[in-house]
Amino acid sequence: MEKRKKAIVTGGSTGIGRGIVCCLAENGYDVVFSYRSNRESARKVLDELKQKYPEGSFFMEEAELGKKGAGKVFFHQAVGWLGGLDLLVNNAGVTLKNSIFDLNEDDMEYMLQVDFCSYIMLMKEAVTYMAAKGIRGNVVNITSTRADRAYPGDSVYGAVKAGMNRAIQSVALDVAPYGIRINNIAPGATKRLTPDEMELQKESEHVKKIGYLSQKIPLERYGLPEDMGNAVVFLASEKASYITGATLKIDGGLTLPGMPETVEESNRGWGAVKKKIEWIS
């Protein structure tokens, strides 16, 4: 029997993190994931994993990554439970958006700690462990397409994500001699809700936005957590063994077009342009 690989995922109880955890489990990983406050969702994910993959080992642990040192404590506990490590996925994050006129210093510092400093420090712990143990492992960080595209109110959030895209290029060079690879995934618009949650919240502004924006995306749908999870599995696999220091954008083409230049383009969206195509052999 092939030996199961071992992964640590931050923020694995909901949304993209939940999709990543499920995809890793499906592909033969034992997983420890953190959650910040939603213990009920974390327990639900854990129970589903244990029921669906009885041969695996799965654990959850509360971790407030906005506190200095919390990531290191979580990491050492997780490695102890797993008995090793092949993959770290930095996913936990906060999205705080404010106009520069309303920017709050406490919010800014919290976002920097969760979305940047904790990622860097967890990477340090992971690659140090891997290098010391001779493990040719992987780190995958979840960033955002907002690192490249500006929107009102996301000056700090976008800058943090852009900083992480740049930071891993240097980290990748630091760890390449040990056979360790570092990559990022930059999601675009992605559903955070399960189908049941979508149904319960179908009148909410969030679900209405999904319906509206899906028509504007060139591939005509929102991203799914599984889209990100499958990409993590790929980047951590031997099929991606020559990829390091890269940021993979996964957004269905959302950020490809420029600004609509006509009312028609604005109304129809970029995914709605279809002409009749004929094949002549």
PDB file of C-alpha atoms in Angstrom:
ATOM      1  CA  MET A   1       0.000   0.000   0.000  1.00  0.00           C
ATOM      2  CA  GLU A   2       1.298   3.450  -0.939  1.00  0.00           C
ATOM      3  CA  LYS A   3       2.306   5.547   2.057  1.00  0.00           C
ATOM      4  CA  ARG A   4      -0.125   8.371   2.777  1.00  0.00           C
ATOM      5  CA  LYS A   5       1.264  11.876   2.554  1.00  0.00           C
ATOM      6  CA  LYS A   6       0.833  14.436   5.314  1.00  0.00           C
ATOM      7  CA  ALA A   7      -0.506  17.994   5.012  1.00  0.00           C
ATOM      8  CA  ILE A   8      -1.199  20.970   7.254  1.00  0.00           C
ATOM      9  CA  VAL A   9      -3.882  23.433   6.103  1.00  0.00           C
ATOM     10  CA  THR A  10      -4.730  26.691   7.857  1.00  0.00           C
ATOM     11  CA  GLY A  11      -8.336  27.840   7.776  1.00  0.00           C
ATOM     12  CA  GLY A  12      -9.767  24.515   6.658  1.00  0.00           C
ATOM     13  CA  SER A  13     -13.285  24.615   8.079  1.00  0.00           C
ATOM     14  CA  THR A  14     -15.078  26.687   5.435  1.00  0.00           C
ATOM     15  CA  GLY A  15     -14.888  27.916   1.859  1.00  0.00           C
ATOM     16  CA  ILE A  16     -11.676  27.455  -0.105  1.00  0.00           C
ATOM     17  CA  GLY A  17      -9.934  25.855   2.867  1.00  0.00           C
ATOM     18  CA  ARG A  18     -12.643  23.238   3.181  1.00  0.00           C
ATOM     19  CA  GLY A  19     -12.329  22.456  -0.530  1.00  0.00           C
ATOM     20  CA  ILE A  20      -8.554  22.083  -0.208  1.00  0.00           C
ATOM     21  CA  VAL A  21      -8.830  19.764   2.806  1.00  0.00           C
ATOM     22  CA  CYS A  22     -11.395  17.556   1.031  1.00  0.00           C
ATOM     23  CA  CYS A  23      -9.342  17.330  -2.174  1.00  0.00           C
ATOM     24  CA  LEU A  24      -6.195  16.422  -0.246  1.00  0.00           C
ATOM     25  CA  ALA A  25      -8.023  13.701   1.673  1.00  0.00           C
ATOM     26  CA  GLU A  26      -9.442  12.344  -1.569  1.00  0.00           C
ATOM     27  CA  ASN A  27      -5.917  12.137  -2.959  1.00  0.00           C
ATOM     28  CA  GLY A  28      -4.447  10.158  -0.086  1.00  0.00           C
ATOM     29  CA  TYR A  29      -3.307  12.811   2.394  1.00  0.00           C
ATOM     30  CA  ASP A  30      -3.603  12.766   6.162  1.00  0.00           C
ATOM     31  CA  VAL A  31      -4.562  16.303   7.153  1.00  0.00           C
ATOM     32  CA  VAL A  32      -4.484  18.611  10.152  1.00  0.00           C
ATOM     33  CA  PHE A  33      -6.431  21.836   9.615  1.00  0.00           C
ATOM     34  CA  SER A  34      -6.925  24.912  11.750  1.00  0.00           C
ATOM     35  CA  TYR A  35     -10.022  26.995  12.328  1.00  0.00           C
ATOM     36  CA  ARG A  36     -10.393  30.352  14.040  1.00  0.00           C
ATOM     37  CA  SER A  37     -13.860  30.392  15.619  1.00  0.00           C
ATOM     38  CA  ASN A  38     -16.362  28.236  13.722  1.00  0.00           C
ATOM     39  CA  ARG A  39     -15.948  25.015  15.668  1.00  0.00           C
ATOM     40  CA  GLU A  40     -19.253  23.634  14.406  1.00  0.00           C
ATOM     41  CA  SER A  41     -18.167  23.828  10.756  1.00  0.00           C
ATOM     42  CA  ALA A  42     -14.738  22.438  11.610  1.00  0.00           C
ATOM     43  CA  ARG A  43     -16.260  19.481  13.432  1.00  0.00           C
ATOM     44  CA  LYS A  44     -18.595  18.824  10.497  1.00  0.00           C
ATOM     45  CA  VAL A  45     -15.655  18.744   8.059  1.00  0.00           C
ATOM     46  CA  LEU A  46     -13.665  16.480  10.372  1.00  0.00           C
ATOM     47  CA  ASP A  47     -16.551  14.032  10.829  1.00  0.00           C
ATOM     48  CA  GLU A  48     -17.138  13.860   7.068  1.00  0.00           C
ATOM     49  CA  LEU A  49     -13.459  13.140   6.422  1.00  0.00           C
ATOM     50  CA  LYS A  50     -13.296  10.392   9.018  1.00  0.00           C
ATOM     51  CA  GLN A  51     -16.458   8.775   7.672  1.00  0.00           C
ATOM     52  CA  LYS A  52     -15.452   8.972   4.017  1.00  0.00           C
ATOM     53  CA  TYR A  53     -11.767   8.065   4.433  1.00  0.00           C
ATOM     54  CA  PRO A  54     -11.530   5.684   7.416  1.00  0.00           C
ATOM     55  CA  GLU A  55      -7.995   4.720   6.403  1.00  0.00           C
ATOM     56  CA  GLY A  56      -6.782   8.291   6.923  1.00  0.00           C
ATOM     57  CA  SER A  57      -5.819  10.381   9.937  1.00  0.00           C
ATOM     58  CA  PHE A  58      -7.484  13.770  10.343  1.00  0.00           C
ATOM     59  CA  PHE A  59      -7.317  16.398  13.071  1.00  0.00           C
ATOM     60  CA  MET A  60      -8.608  19.912  13.662  1.00  0.00           C
ATOM     61  CA  GLU A  61      -7.273  22.580  16.001  1.00  0.00           C
ATOM     62  CA  GLU A  62      -8.336  26.102  16.929  1.00  0.00           C
ATOM     63  CA  ALA A  63      -5.716  28.737  16.066  1.00  0.00           C
ATOM     64  CA  GLU A  64      -5.970  32.515  16.143  1.00  0.00           C
ATOM     65  CA  LEU A  65      -3.298  33.351  13.591  1.00  0.00           C
ATOM     66  CA  GLY A  66      -3.779  37.049  14.270  1.00  0.00           C
ATOM     67  CA  LYS A  67      -1.725  36.545  17.428  1.00  0.00           C
ATOM     68  CA  LYS A  68       2.060  36.474  17.155  1.00  0.00           C
ATOM     69  CA  GLY A  69       3.443  33.024  17.811  1.00  0.00           C
ATOM     70  CA  ALA A  70       0.114  31.229  17.370  1.00  0.00           C
ATOM     71  CA  GLY A  71       1.150  29.796  14.008  1.00  0.00           C
ATOM     72  CA  LYS A  72       4.292  28.227  15.435  1.00  0.00           C
ATOM     73  CA  VAL A  73       2.360  26.596  18.276  1.00  0.00           C
ATOM     74  CA  PHE A  74      -0.214  25.207  15.841  1.00  0.00           C
ATOM     75  CA  PHE A  75       2.472  23.959  13.455  1.00  0.00           C
ATOM     76  CA  HIS A  76       4.398  21.999  16.071  1.00  0.00           C
ATOM     77  CA  GLN A  77       1.213  20.451  17.411  1.00  0.00           C
ATOM     78  CA  ALA A  78       0.100  19.495  13.901  1.00  0.00           C
ATOM     79  CA  VAL A  79       3.442  17.932  12.955  1.00  0.00           C
ATOM     80  CA  GLY A  80       3.351  15.934  16.169  1.00  0.00           C
ATOM     81  CA  TRP A  81      -0.080  14.537  15.316  1.00  0.00           C
ATOM     82  CA  LEU A  82       0.898  13.726  11.729  1.00  0.00           C
ATOM     83  CA  GLY A  83       4.336  12.354  12.530  1.00  0.00           C
ATOM     84  CA  GLY A  84       5.775  14.127   9.498  1.00  0.00           C
ATOM     85  CA  LEU A  85       5.011  16.680   6.800  1.00  0.00           C
ATOM     86  CA  ASP A  86       4.915  16.771   3.009  1.00  0.00           C
ATOM     87  CA  LEU A  87       2.788  19.851   2.384  1.00  0.00           C
ATOM     88  CA  LEU A  88       1.849  23.113   4.088  1.00  0.00           C
ATOM     89  CA  VAL A  89      -1.074  25.112   2.712  1.00  0.00           C
ATOM     90  CA  ASN A  90      -1.364  28.671   4.018  1.00  0.00           C
ATOM     91  CA  ASN A  91      -5.020  29.494   3.407  1.00  0.00           C
ATOM     92  CA  ALA A  92      -6.405  31.215   6.509  1.00  0.00           C
ATOM     93  CA  GLY A  93      -6.953  34.907   5.915  1.00  0.00           C
ATOM     94  CA  VAL A  94      -9.072  37.966   6.480  1.00  0.00           C
ATOM     95  CA  THR A  95     -10.472  40.379   3.913  1.00  0.00           C
ATOM     96  CA  LEU A  96     -10.863  43.848   5.377  1.00  0.00           C
ATOM     97  CA  LYS A  97     -11.683  46.543   2.861  1.00  0.00           C
ATOM     98  CA  ASN A  98     -11.826  50.257   3.582  1.00  0.00           C
ATOM     99  CA  SER A  99     -11.348  53.454   1.655  1.00  0.00           C
ATOM    100  CA  ILE A 100      -8.111  55.208   2.517  1.00  0.00           C
ATOM    101  CA  PHE A 101     -10.318  57.837   4.188  1.00  0.00           C
ATOM    102  CA  ASP A 102     -11.633  55.234   6.641  1.00  0.00           C
ATOM    103  CA  LEU A 103      -8.532  53.110   7.138  1.00  0.00           C
ATOM    104  CA  ASN A 104      -8.133  51.807  10.681  1.00  0.00           C
ATOM    105  CA  GLU A 105      -4.623  51.097  11.947  1.00  0.00           C
ATOM    106  CA  ASP A 106      -5.695  48.168  14.130  1.00  0.00           C
ATOM    107  CA  ASP A 107      -7.477  46.501  11.213  1.00  0.00           C
ATOM    108  CA  MET A 108      -4.441  47.058   9.009  1.00  0.00           C
ATOM    109  CA  GLU A 109      -2.062  45.497  11.545  1.00  0.00           C
ATOM    110  CA  TYR A 110      -4.392  42.516  12.053  1.00  0.00           C
ATOM    111  CA  MET A 111      -4.592  41.866   8.319  1.00  0.00           C
ATOM    112  CA  LEU A 112      -0.822  42.112   7.955  1.00  0.00           C
ATOM    113  CA  GLN A 113      -0.367  39.600  10.773  1.00  0.00           C
ATOM    114  CA  VAL A 114      -2.902  37.057   9.467  1.00  0.00           C
ATOM    115  CA  ASP A 115      -2.411  37.384   5.713  1.00  0.00           C
ATOM    116  CA  PHE A 116       1.333  38.003   5.537  1.00  0.00           C
ATOM    117  CA  CYS A 117       3.356  37.544   8.726  1.00  0.00           C
ATOM    118  CA  SER A 118       1.704  34.255   9.712  1.00  0.00           C
ATOM    119  CA  TYR A 119       2.238  32.915   6.185  1.00  0.00           C
ATOM    120  CA  ILE A 120       5.931  33.774   6.275  1.00  0.00           C
ATOM    121  CA  MET A 121       6.481  32.341   9.751  1.00  0.00           C
ATOM    122  CA  LEU A 122       4.575  29.134   8.991  1.00  0.00           C
ATOM    123  CA  MET A 123       6.617  28.756   5.808  1.00  0.00           C
ATOM    124  CA  LYS A 124       9.757  29.140   7.911  1.00  0.00           C
ATOM    125  CA  GLU A 125       8.639  26.392  10.287  1.00  0.00           C
ATOM    126  CA  ALA A 126       7.634  24.074   7.439  1.00  0.00           C
ATOM    127  CA  VAL A 127      10.748  24.423   5.287  1.00  0.00           C
ATOM    128  CA  THR A 128      13.043  24.180   8.319  1.00  0.00           C
ATOM    129  CA  TYR A 129      11.370  20.922   9.323  1.00  0.00           C
ATOM    130  CA  MET A 130      11.496  19.567   5.757  1.00  0.00           C
ATOM    131  CA  ALA A 131      15.127  20.543   5.181  1.00  0.00           C
ATOM    132  CA  ALA A 132      16.235  19.055   8.509  1.00  0.00           C
ATOM    133  CA  LYS A 133      14.402  15.790   7.776  1.00  0.00           C
ATOM    134  CA  GLY A 134      15.483  15.557   4.130  1.00  0.00           C
ATOM    135  CA  ILE A 135      11.875  15.904   2.890  1.00  0.00           C
ATOM    136  CA  ARG A 136      11.443  17.231  -0.636  1.00  0.00           C
ATOM    137  CA  GLY A 137       8.142  18.842   0.281  1.00  0.00           C
ATOM    138  CA  ASN A 138       5.901  21.673  -0.831  1.00  0.00           C
ATOM    139  CA  VAL A 139       4.300  24.868   0.398  1.00  0.00           C
ATOM    140  CA  VAL A 140       1.282  26.382  -1.349  1.00  0.00           C
ATOM    141  CA  ASN A 141      -0.047  29.789  -0.296  1.00  0.00           C
ATOM    142  CA  ILE A 142      -3.482  31.133  -1.187  1.00  0.00           C
ATOM    143  CA  THR A 143      -3.301  34.754  -2.338  1.00  0.00           C
ATOM    144  CA  SER A 144      -5.732  36.625  -4.616  1.00  0.00           C
ATOM    145  CA  THR A 145      -6.202  38.101  -8.071  1.00  0.00           C
ATOM    146  CA  ARG A 146      -6.537  41.398  -6.213  1.00  0.00           C
ATOM    147  CA  ALA A 147      -2.746  41.350  -6.033  1.00  0.00           C
ATOM    148  CA  ASP A 148      -2.810  42.373  -9.714  1.00  0.00           C
ATOM    149  CA  ARG A 149      -6.109  44.210 -10.087  1.00  0.00           C
ATOM    150  CA  ALA A 150      -7.127  47.255  -8.056  1.00  0.00           C
ATOM    151  CA  TYR A 151     -10.587  47.769  -6.603  1.00  0.00           C
ATOM    152  CA  PRO A 152     -11.832  50.577  -4.343  1.00  0.00           C
ATOM    153  CA  GLY A 153     -11.070  49.937  -0.700  1.00  0.00           C
ATOM    154  CA  ASP A 154      -8.519  47.142  -1.085  1.00  0.00           C
ATOM    155  CA  SER A 155      -5.281  49.124  -0.896  1.00  0.00           C
ATOM    156  CA  VAL A 156      -3.926  47.139   2.061  1.00  0.00           C
ATOM    157  CA  TYR A 157      -5.462  43.777   1.164  1.00  0.00           C
ATOM    158  CA  GLY A 158      -4.248  43.951  -2.430  1.00  0.00           C
ATOM    159  CA  ALA A 159      -0.796  45.095  -1.342  1.00  0.00           C
ATOM    160  CA  VAL A 160      -0.487  42.233   1.149  1.00  0.00           C
ATOM    161  CA  LYS A 161      -1.411  39.680  -1.512  1.00  0.00           C
ATOM    162  CA  ALA A 162       0.979  41.246  -4.012  1.00  0.00           C
ATOM    163  CA  GLY A 163       3.685  41.146  -1.363  1.00  0.00           C
ATOM    164  CA  MET A 164       3.144  37.431  -0.837  1.00  0.00           C
ATOM    165  CA  ASN A 165       3.386  36.799  -4.578  1.00  0.00           C
ATOM    166  CA  ARG A 166       6.768  38.513  -4.548  1.00  0.00           C
ATOM    167  CA  ALA A 167       7.954  37.011  -1.271  1.00  0.00           C
ATOM    168  CA  ILE A 168       7.706  33.406  -2.424  1.00  0.00           C
ATOM    169  CA  GLN A 169      10.074  34.062  -5.302  1.00  0.00           C
ATOM    170  CA  SER A 170      12.881  34.645  -2.814  1.00  0.00           C
ATOM    171  CA  VAL A 171      11.722  31.825  -0.544  1.00  0.00           C
ATOM    172  CA  ALA A 172      11.713  29.459  -3.523  1.00  0.00           C
ATOM    173  CA  LEU A 173      15.373  30.306  -4.168  1.00  0.00           C
ATOM    174  CA  ASP A 174      16.271  29.811  -0.503  1.00  0.00           C
ATOM    175  CA  VAL A 175      14.812  26.302  -0.365  1.00  0.00           C
ATOM    176  CA  ALA A 176      15.446  24.996  -3.890  1.00  0.00           C
ATOM    177  CA  PRO A 177      18.781  23.357  -2.898  1.00  0.00           C
ATOM    178  CA  TYR A 178      16.804  21.153  -0.488  1.00  0.00           C
ATOM    179  CA  GLY A 179      14.351  20.044  -3.162  1.00  0.00           C
ATOM    180  CA  ILE A 180      11.520  22.038  -1.555  1.00  0.00           C
ATOM    181  CA  ARG A 181       9.097  23.905  -3.792  1.00  0.00           C
ATOM    182  CA  ILE A 182       7.034  27.024  -2.952  1.00  0.00           C
ATOM    183  CA  ASN A 183       4.078  28.195  -5.055  1.00  0.00           C
ATOM    184  CA  ASN A 184       0.959  30.349  -4.764  1.00  0.00           C
ATOM    185  CA  ILE A 185      -2.598  30.058  -5.988  1.00  0.00           C
ATOM    186  CA  ALA A 186      -4.482  33.301  -6.683  1.00  0.00           C
ATOM    187  CA  PRO A 187      -8.240  32.657  -6.714  1.00  0.00           C
ATOM    188  CA  GLY A 188     -10.710  34.981  -8.338  1.00  0.00           C
ATOM    189  CA  ALA A 189     -14.410  35.044  -7.455  1.00  0.00           C
ATOM    190  CA  THR A 190     -15.000  31.781  -5.593  1.00  0.00           C
ATOM    191  CA  LYS A 191     -18.062  30.374  -3.846  1.00  0.00           C
ATOM    192  CA  ARG A 192     -17.482  30.011  -0.122  1.00  0.00           C
ATOM    193  CA  LEU A 193     -20.881  28.418   0.559  1.00  0.00           C
ATOM    194  CA  THR A 194     -21.988  24.805   0.222  1.00  0.00           C
ATOM    195  CA  PRO A 195     -25.070  24.080  -1.963  1.00  0.00           C
ATOM    196  CA  ASP A 196     -27.194  23.790   1.203  1.00  0.00           C
ATOM    197  CA  GLU A 197     -25.894  27.124   2.476  1.00  0.00           C
ATOM    198  CA  MET A 198     -26.570  28.690  -0.929  1.00  0.00           C
ATOM    199  CA  GLU A 199     -30.182  27.547  -0.744  1.00  0.00           C
ATOM    200  CA  LEU A 200     -30.649  28.881   2.773  1.00  0.00           C
ATOM    201  CA  GLN A 201     -29.150  32.235   1.815  1.00  0.00           C
ATOM    202  CA  LYS A 202     -30.592  32.530  -1.693  1.00  0.00           C
ATOM    203  CA  GLU A 203     -32.067  35.978  -0.954  1.00  0.00           C
ATOM    204  CA  SER A 204     -28.830  37.363   0.468  1.00  0.00           C
ATOM    205  CA  GLU A 205     -26.777  39.996  -1.323  1.00  0.00           C
ATOM    206  CA  HIS A 206     -23.839  37.572  -1.482  1.00  0.00           C
ATOM    207  CA  VAL A 207     -25.799  34.914  -3.373  1.00  0.00           C
ATOM    208  CA  LYS A 208     -27.332  37.554  -5.658  1.00  0.00           C
ATOM    209  CA  LYS A 209     -23.820  38.769  -6.462  1.00  0.00           C
ATOM    210  CA  ILE A 210     -22.810  35.229  -7.433  1.00  0.00           C
ATOM    211  CA  GLY A 211     -25.695  35.082  -9.898  1.00  0.00           C
ATOM    212  CA  TYR A 212     -24.847  38.486 -11.373  1.00  0.00           C
ATOM    213  CA  LEU A 213     -21.078  38.132 -11.603  1.00  0.00           C
ATOM    214  CA  SER A 214     -21.191  34.575 -12.947  1.00  0.00           C
ATOM    215  CA  GLN A 215     -22.658  35.963 -16.170  1.00  0.00           C
ATOM    216  CA  LYS A 216     -19.771  38.420 -16.499  1.00  0.00           C
ATOM    217  CA  ILE A 217     -16.957  35.903 -16.084  1.00  0.00           C
ATOM    218  CA  PRO A 218     -15.624  34.629 -19.449  1.00  0.00           C
ATOM    219  CA  LEU A 219     -16.114  30.958 -18.435  1.00  0.00           C
ATOM    220  CA  GLU A 220     -19.591  31.931 -17.185  1.00  0.00           C
ATOM    221  CA  ARG A 221     -19.399  30.510 -13.672  1.00  0.00           C
ATOM    222  CA  TYR A 222     -18.048  31.235 -10.230  1.00  0.00           C
ATOM    223  CA  GLY A 223     -15.036  29.316  -9.021  1.00  0.00           C
ATOM    224  CA  LEU A 224     -15.557  26.418  -6.630  1.00  0.00           C
ATOM    225  CA  PRO A 225     -13.450  25.528  -3.583  1.00  0.00           C
ATOM    226  CA  GLU A 226     -12.668  22.259  -5.365  1.00  0.00           C
ATOM    227  CA  ASP A 227     -11.093  24.191  -8.238  1.00  0.00           C
ATOM    228  CA  MET A 228      -8.537  25.546  -5.776  1.00  0.00           C
ATOM    229  CA  GLY A 229      -8.182  22.219  -3.993  1.00  0.00           C
ATOM    230  CA  ASN A 230      -7.413  20.363  -7.214  1.00  0.00           C
ATOM    231  CA  ALA A 231      -4.795  22.981  -8.075  1.00  0.00           C
ATOM    232  CA  VAL A 232      -3.127  22.479  -4.686  1.00  0.00           C
ATOM    233  CA  VAL A 233      -3.021  18.731  -5.276  1.00  0.00           C
ATOM    234  CA  PHE A 234      -1.424  19.317  -8.677  1.00  0.00           C
ATOM    235  CA  LEU A 235       1.198  21.784  -7.469  1.00  0.00           C
ATOM    236  CA  ALA A 236       2.217  19.412  -4.670  1.00  0.00           C
ATOM    237  CA  SER A 237       2.486  16.438  -7.023  1.00  0.00           C
ATOM    238  CA  GLU A 238       5.374  15.090  -9.077  1.00  0.00           C
ATOM    239  CA  LYS A 239       3.537  16.291 -12.180  1.00  0.00           C
ATOM    240  CA  ALA A 240       4.483  19.812 -11.080  1.00  0.00           C
ATOM    241  CA  SER A 241       7.998  18.904  -9.950  1.00  0.00           C
ATOM    242  CA  TYR A 242       9.615  21.600 -12.132  1.00  0.00           C
ATOM    243  CA  ILE A 243       7.364  24.439 -10.913  1.00  0.00           C
ATOM    244  CA  THR A 244       8.524  26.692  -8.091  1.00  0.00           C
ATOM    245  CA  GLY A 245       8.211  30.368  -7.223  1.00  0.00           C
ATOM    246  CA  ALA A 246       5.085  30.644  -9.378  1.00  0.00           C
ATOM    247  CA  THR A 247       1.661  32.168  -8.746  1.00  0.00           C
ATOM    248  CA  LEU A 248      -1.144  30.351 -10.535  1.00  0.00           C
ATOM    249  CA  LYS A 249      -4.175  32.511 -11.224  1.00  0.00           C
ATOM    250  CA  ILE A 250      -7.484  30.607 -11.110  1.00  0.00           C
ATOM    251  CA  ASP A 251     -10.366  32.932 -11.942  1.00  0.00           C
ATOM    252  CA  GLY A 252     -12.192  31.678 -15.038  1.00  0.00           C
ATOM    253  CA  GLY A 253     -10.766  34.599 -16.990  1.00  0.00           C
ATOM    254  CA  LEU A 254     -12.348  37.188 -14.680  1.00  0.00           C
ATOM    255  CA  THR A 255      -9.321  39.496 -14.631  1.00  0.00           C
ATOM    256  CA  LEU A 256      -8.314  39.059 -18.275  1.00  0.00           C
ATOM    257  CA  PRO A 257     -10.451  41.757 -19.950  1.00  0.00           C
ATOM    258  CA  GLY A 258      -9.996  45.458 -19.637  1.00  0.00           C
ATOM    259  CA  MET A 259     -12.773  47.806 -18.691  1.00  0.00           C
ATOM    260  CA  PRO A 260     -15.941  47.505 -20.867  1.00  0.00           C
ATOM    261  CA  GLU A 261     -15.860  50.241 -23.499  1.00  0.00           C
ATOM    262  CA  THR A 262     -19.498  50.142 -24.586  1.00  0.00           C
ATOM    263  CA  VAL A 263     -22.877  49.809 -22.894  1.00  0.00           C
ATOM    264  CA  GLU A 264     -23.367  46.509 -24.730  1.00  0.00           C
ATOM    265  CA  GLU A 265     -20.114  45.066 -23.393  1.00  0.00           C
ATOM    266  CA  SER A 266     -20.985  46.226 -19.905  1.00  0.00           C
ATOM    267  CA  ASN A 267     -24.449  44.683 -19.996  1.00  0.00           C
ATOM    268  CA  ARG A 268     -23.691  41.349 -21.620  1.00  0.00           C
ATOM    269  CA  GLY A 269     -20.446  40.403 -19.852  1.00  0.00           C
ATOM    270  CA  TRP A 270     -17.376  38.856 -21.428  1.00  0.00           C
ATOM    271  CA  GLY A 271     -18.689  35.316 -21.309  1.00  0.00           C
ATOM    272  CA  ALA A 272     -21.702  35.985 -23.503  1.00  0.00           C
ATOM    273  CA  VAL A 273     -20.013  36.586 -26.846  1.00  0.00           C
ATOM    274  CA  LYS A 274     -20.768  33.554 -29.013  1.00  0.00           C
ATOM    275  CA  LYS A 275     -20.826  33.351 -32.775  1.00  0.00           C
ATOM    276  CA  LYS A 276     -22.034  30.482 -34.896  1.00  0.00           C
ATOM    277  CA  ILE A 277     -18.987  28.369 -35.698  1.00  0.00           C
ATOM    278  CA  GLU A 278     -18.788  26.005 -38.646  1.00  0.00           C
ATOM    279  CA  TRP A 279     -16.234  23.278 -39.196  1.00  0.00           C
ATOM    280  CA  ILE A 280     -15.096  22.649 -42.744  1.00  0.00           C
ATOM    281  CA  SER A 281     -13.031  19.494 -43.182  1.00  0.00           C
TER     282      SER A 281
END
